[in-house]
Short mmCIF file of C-alpha atoms in Angstrom, two decimals:
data_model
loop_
_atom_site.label_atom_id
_atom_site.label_comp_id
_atom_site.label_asym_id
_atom_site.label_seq_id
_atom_site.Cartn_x
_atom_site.Cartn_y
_atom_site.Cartn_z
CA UNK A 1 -53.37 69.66 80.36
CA UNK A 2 -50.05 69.60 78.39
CA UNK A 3 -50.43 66.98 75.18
CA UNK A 4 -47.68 64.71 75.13
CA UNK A 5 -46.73 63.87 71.40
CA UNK A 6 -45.79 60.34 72.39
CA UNK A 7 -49.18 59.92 73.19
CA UNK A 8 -52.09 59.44 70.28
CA UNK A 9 -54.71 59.03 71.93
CA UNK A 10 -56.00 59.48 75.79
CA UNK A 11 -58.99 58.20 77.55
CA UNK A 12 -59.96 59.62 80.95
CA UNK A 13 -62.53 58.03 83.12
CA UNK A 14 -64.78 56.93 80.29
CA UNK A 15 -67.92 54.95 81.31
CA UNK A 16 -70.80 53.89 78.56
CA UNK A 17 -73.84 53.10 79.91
CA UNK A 18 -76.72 51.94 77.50
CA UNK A 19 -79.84 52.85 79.29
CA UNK A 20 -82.00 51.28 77.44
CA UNK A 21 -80.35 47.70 78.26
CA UNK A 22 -79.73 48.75 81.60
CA UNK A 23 -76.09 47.81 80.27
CA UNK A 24 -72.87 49.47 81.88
CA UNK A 25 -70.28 48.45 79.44
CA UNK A 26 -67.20 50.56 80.16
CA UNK A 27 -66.40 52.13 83.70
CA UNK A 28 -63.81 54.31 84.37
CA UNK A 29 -61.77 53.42 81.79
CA UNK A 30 -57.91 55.24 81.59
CA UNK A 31 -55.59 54.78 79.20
CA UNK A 32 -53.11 56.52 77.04
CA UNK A 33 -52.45 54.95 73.28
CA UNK A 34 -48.94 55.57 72.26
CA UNK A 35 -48.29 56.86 68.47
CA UNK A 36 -47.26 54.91 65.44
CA UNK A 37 -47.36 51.55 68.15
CA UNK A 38 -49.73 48.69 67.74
CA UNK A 39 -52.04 48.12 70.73
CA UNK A 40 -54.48 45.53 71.08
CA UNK A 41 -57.33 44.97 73.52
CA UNK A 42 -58.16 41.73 74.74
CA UNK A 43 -60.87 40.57 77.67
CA UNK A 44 -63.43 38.47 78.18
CA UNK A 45 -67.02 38.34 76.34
CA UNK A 46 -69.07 41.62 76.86
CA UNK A 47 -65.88 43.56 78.82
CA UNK A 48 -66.92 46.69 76.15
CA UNK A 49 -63.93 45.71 73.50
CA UNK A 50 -66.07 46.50 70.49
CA UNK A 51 -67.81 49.47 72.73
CA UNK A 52 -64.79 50.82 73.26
CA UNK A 53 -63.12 50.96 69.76
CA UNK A 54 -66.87 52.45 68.70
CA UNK A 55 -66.02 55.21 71.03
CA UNK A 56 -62.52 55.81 69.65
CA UNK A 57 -64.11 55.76 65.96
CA UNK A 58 -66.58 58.27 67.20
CA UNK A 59 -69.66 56.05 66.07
CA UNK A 60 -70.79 56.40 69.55
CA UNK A 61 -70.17 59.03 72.42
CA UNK A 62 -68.93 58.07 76.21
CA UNK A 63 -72.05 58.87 79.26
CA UNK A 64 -69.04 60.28 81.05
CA UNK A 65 -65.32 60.99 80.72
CA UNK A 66 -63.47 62.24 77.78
CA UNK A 67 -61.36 60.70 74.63
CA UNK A 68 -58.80 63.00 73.04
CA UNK A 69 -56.84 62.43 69.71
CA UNK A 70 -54.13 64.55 69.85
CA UNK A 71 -55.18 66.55 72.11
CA UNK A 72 -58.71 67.24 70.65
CA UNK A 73 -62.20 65.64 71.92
CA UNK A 74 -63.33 62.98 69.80
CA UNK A 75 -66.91 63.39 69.33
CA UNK A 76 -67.89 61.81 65.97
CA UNK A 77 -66.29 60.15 63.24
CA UNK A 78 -63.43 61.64 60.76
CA UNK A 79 -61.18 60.21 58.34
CA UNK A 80 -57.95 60.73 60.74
CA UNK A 81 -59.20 57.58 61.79
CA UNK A 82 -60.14 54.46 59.53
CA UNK A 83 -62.38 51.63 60.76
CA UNK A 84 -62.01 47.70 59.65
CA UNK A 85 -64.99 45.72 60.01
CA UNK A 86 -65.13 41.74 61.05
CA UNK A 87 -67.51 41.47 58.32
CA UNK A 88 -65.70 43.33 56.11
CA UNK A 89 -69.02 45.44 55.58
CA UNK A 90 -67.90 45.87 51.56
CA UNK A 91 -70.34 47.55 49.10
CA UNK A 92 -71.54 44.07 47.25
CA UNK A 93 -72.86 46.37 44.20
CA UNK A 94 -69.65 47.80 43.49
CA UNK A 95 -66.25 46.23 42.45
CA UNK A 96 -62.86 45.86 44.65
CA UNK A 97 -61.51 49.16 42.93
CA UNK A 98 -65.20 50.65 43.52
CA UNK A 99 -65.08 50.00 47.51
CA UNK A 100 -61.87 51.39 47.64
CA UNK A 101 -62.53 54.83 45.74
CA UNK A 102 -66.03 55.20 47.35
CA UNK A 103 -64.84 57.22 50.46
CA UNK A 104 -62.54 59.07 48.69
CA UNK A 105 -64.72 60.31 46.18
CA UNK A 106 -67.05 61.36 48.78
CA UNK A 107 -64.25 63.29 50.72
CA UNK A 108 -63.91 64.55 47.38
CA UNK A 109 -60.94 63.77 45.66
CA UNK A 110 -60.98 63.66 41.83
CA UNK A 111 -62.01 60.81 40.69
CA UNK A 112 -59.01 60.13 38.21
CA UNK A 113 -56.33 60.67 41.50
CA UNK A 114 -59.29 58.32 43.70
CA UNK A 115 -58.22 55.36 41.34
CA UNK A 116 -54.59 56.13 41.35
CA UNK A 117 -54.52 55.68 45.05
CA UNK A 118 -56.80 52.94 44.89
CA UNK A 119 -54.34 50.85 42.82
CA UNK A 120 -51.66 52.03 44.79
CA UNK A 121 -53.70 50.16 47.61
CA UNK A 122 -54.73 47.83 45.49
CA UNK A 123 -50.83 46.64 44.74
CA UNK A 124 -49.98 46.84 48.34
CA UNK A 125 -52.28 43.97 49.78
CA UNK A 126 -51.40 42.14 46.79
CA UNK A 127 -54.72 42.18 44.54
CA UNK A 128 -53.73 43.39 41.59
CA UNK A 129 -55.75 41.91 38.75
CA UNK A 130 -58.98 41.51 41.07
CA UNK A 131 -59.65 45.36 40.93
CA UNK A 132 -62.66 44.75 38.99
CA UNK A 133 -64.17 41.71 41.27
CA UNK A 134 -67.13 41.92 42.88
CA UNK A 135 -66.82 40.79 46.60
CA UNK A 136 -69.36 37.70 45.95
CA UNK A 137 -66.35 36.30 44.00
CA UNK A 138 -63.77 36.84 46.83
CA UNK A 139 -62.63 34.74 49.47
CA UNK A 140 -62.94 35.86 52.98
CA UNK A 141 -58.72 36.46 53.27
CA UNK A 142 -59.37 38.46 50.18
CA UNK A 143 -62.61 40.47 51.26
CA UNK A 144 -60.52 41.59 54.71
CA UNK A 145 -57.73 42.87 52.08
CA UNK A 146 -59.68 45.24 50.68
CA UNK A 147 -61.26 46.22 53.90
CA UNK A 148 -58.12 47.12 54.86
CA UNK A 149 -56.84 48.85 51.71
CA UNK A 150 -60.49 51.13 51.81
CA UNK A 151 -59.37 52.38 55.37
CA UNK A 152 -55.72 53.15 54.91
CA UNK A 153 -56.37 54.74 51.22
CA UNK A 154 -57.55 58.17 52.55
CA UNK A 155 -54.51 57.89 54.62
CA UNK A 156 -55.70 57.91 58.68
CA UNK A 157 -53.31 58.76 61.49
CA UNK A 158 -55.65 55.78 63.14
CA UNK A 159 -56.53 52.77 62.18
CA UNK A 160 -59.31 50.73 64.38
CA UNK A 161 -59.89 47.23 63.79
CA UNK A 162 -62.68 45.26 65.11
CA UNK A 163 -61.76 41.32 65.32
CA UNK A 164 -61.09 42.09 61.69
CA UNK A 165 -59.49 38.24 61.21
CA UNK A 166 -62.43 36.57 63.85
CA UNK A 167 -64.10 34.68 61.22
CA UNK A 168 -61.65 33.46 58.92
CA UNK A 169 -59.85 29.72 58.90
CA UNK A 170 -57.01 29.32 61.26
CA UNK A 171 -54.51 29.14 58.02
CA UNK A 172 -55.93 32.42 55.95
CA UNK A 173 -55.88 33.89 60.05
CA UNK A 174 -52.19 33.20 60.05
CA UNK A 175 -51.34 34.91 56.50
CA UNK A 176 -53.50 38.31 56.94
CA UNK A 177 -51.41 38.74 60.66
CA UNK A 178 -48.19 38.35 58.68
CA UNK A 179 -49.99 41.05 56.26
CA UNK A 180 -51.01 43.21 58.49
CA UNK A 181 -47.75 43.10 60.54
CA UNK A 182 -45.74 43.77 57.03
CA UNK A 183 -48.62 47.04 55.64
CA UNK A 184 -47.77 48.12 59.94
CA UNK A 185 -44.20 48.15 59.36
CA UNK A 186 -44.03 50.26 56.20
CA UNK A 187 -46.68 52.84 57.22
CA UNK A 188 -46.49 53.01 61.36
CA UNK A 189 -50.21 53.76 62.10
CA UNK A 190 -51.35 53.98 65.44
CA UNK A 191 -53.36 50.67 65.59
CA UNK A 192 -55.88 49.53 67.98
CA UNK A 193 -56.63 45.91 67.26
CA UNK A 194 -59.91 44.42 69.19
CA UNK A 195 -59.75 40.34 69.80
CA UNK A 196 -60.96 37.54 71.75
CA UNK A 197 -57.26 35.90 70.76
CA UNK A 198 -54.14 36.03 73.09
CA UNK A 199 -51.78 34.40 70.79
CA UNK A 200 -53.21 36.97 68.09
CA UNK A 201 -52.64 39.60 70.57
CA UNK A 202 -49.24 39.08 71.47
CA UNK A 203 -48.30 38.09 68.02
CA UNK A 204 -49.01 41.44 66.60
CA UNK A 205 -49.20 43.54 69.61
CA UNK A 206 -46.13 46.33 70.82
CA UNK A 207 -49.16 46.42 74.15
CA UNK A 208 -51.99 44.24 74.95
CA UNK A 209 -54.38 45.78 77.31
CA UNK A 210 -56.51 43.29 79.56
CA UNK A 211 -60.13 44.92 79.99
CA UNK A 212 -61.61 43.65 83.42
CA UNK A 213 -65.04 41.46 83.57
CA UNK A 214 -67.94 43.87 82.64
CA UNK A 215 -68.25 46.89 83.58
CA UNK A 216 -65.08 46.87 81.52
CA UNK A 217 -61.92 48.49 82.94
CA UNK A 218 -58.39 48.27 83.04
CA UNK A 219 -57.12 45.24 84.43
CA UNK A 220 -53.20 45.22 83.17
CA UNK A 221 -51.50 46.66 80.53
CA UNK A 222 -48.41 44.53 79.40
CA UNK A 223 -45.57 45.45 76.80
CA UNK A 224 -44.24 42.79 74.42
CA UNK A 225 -40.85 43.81 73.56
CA UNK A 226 -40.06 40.91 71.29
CA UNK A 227 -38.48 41.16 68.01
CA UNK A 228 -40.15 40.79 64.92
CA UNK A 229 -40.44 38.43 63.55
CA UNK A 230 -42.53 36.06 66.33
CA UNK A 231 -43.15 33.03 66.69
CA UNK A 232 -45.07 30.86 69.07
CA UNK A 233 -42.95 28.92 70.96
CA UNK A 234 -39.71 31.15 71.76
CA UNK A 235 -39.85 31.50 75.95
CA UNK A 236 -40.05 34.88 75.16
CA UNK A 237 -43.30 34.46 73.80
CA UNK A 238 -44.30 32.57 76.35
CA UNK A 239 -43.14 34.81 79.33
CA UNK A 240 -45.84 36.84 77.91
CA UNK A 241 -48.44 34.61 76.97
CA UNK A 242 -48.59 33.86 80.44
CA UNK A 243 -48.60 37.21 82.14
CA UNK A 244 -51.59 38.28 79.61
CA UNK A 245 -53.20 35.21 80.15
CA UNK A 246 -53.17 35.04 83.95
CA UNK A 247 -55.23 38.68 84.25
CA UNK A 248 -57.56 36.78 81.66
CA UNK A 249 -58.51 33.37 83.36
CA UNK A 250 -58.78 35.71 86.71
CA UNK A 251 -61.55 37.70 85.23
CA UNK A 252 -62.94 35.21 83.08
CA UNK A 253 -63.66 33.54 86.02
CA UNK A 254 -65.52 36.56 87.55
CA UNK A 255 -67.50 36.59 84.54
CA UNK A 256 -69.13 33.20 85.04
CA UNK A 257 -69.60 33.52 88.71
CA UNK A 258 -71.08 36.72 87.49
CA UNK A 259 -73.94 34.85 84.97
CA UNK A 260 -74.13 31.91 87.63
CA UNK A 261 -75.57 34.69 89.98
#
């Protein structure tokens, strides 16, 4: 199969069945992930969302089909691809700076050049002067800052983010999308974003993909070609809050007939 550069990342057919649950979480799942865009994944409860980005980070492997990364199988984890946690998932022994150097080290870059890009990191989602906090001190906005500065220091071609802003307050949620949105537009990773939000989604997103009722597949895949900036009222906006939303409610609904069964 020719590779199209356009295309980051392809998915052919997946399924992820966890036997032991007697779980099928993904089925048949196709889609192609287009370079340096954003693309989020959206879908009810227990479509696979998380499943599925674990499969893209290589955590886990698919019972059937095949993920490629340019062109090559993705069969465990590697640092072309950086991971954000919801819970952050921080060292709480070692200090913002120490988080941030940890994988790098490991990877093993010098230690004196690990702290240069750490800073460098450090500066960019605007913590300079709490390089030497501990991440009891933080607050959660914070915490998710470094998160994010730890997966983009060793410099990924993909960064994966799992409902990364789920359990912060609806104002701090607001300020790390416009933060995320500005770190996007200076470095153009290939993002896939994972959350239960459609305004989140279509705030952020250049493609939301709709994941069906479980066995999660496909449902829709729907562009959002509206300049940034956003906001949440232009009709714009709304065109697309709609469209997203009425694959949503359709298999939302299948889901509770589902557990009513």
């Amino acid at each position: 199969m020719r590779w199209d550069p356009n295309i980051k990342i392809t998915l052919r057919r997946v399924t992820k069945v966890f036997e032991e649950k007697g779980v099928t979480a993904l089925q048949d799942v196709s889609l192609d992930i287009r370079k340096d865009k954003f693309t989020t994944i959206v879908g009810p409860s227990g479509c696979g969302k998380s499943t599925l980005l674990h499969l893209l980070a290589g955590f886990d492997r698919p019972s059937n089909g095949e993920i490629r990364l340019d062109g090559q199988m993705i069969e465990k984890p590697g640092p072309d691809r950086g991971f954000v946690f919801q819970d952050y998932a921080l060292f709480p022994w070692k200090t913002v700076l120490g988080n941030i150097t940890f994988g790098l080290t490991i990877n093993g870059v010098a230690k004196s050049r690990a702290q240069e890009i750490a800073m460098e990191y450090i500066r960019l989602v605007n913590l300079e002067g709490f390089e030497h906090a501990y991440p009891h001190t933080l607050s959660g906005g914070m915490k998710q800052r470094v998160a994010i500065a730890r997966a983009l220091a060793y410099n990924p071609e993909v960064l994966l983010m799992d409902e990364p802003f789920g359990a912060l307050d609806a104002q701090t949620r607001k300020y790390m999308q416009g933060e995320l949105i500005r770190i996007w537009e200076r470095f153009k990773k290939t993002v896939v974003f994972v959350t239960h939000s459609v305004i989140e989604a279509i705030y952020l997103s250049d493609v939301v993909v709709v994941l069906s009722a479980r066995p999660g597949t496909v449902k829709g895949i729907i562009e959002v070609d509206i300049p940034r900036p956003r906001n949440y009222t232009g009709q714009e906006y709304l065109d697309v809050r709609k469209r997203v939303l009425g694959i949503l409610e359709e298999e939302v609904q299948k889901e509770i007939s589902m557990d009513r069964a």
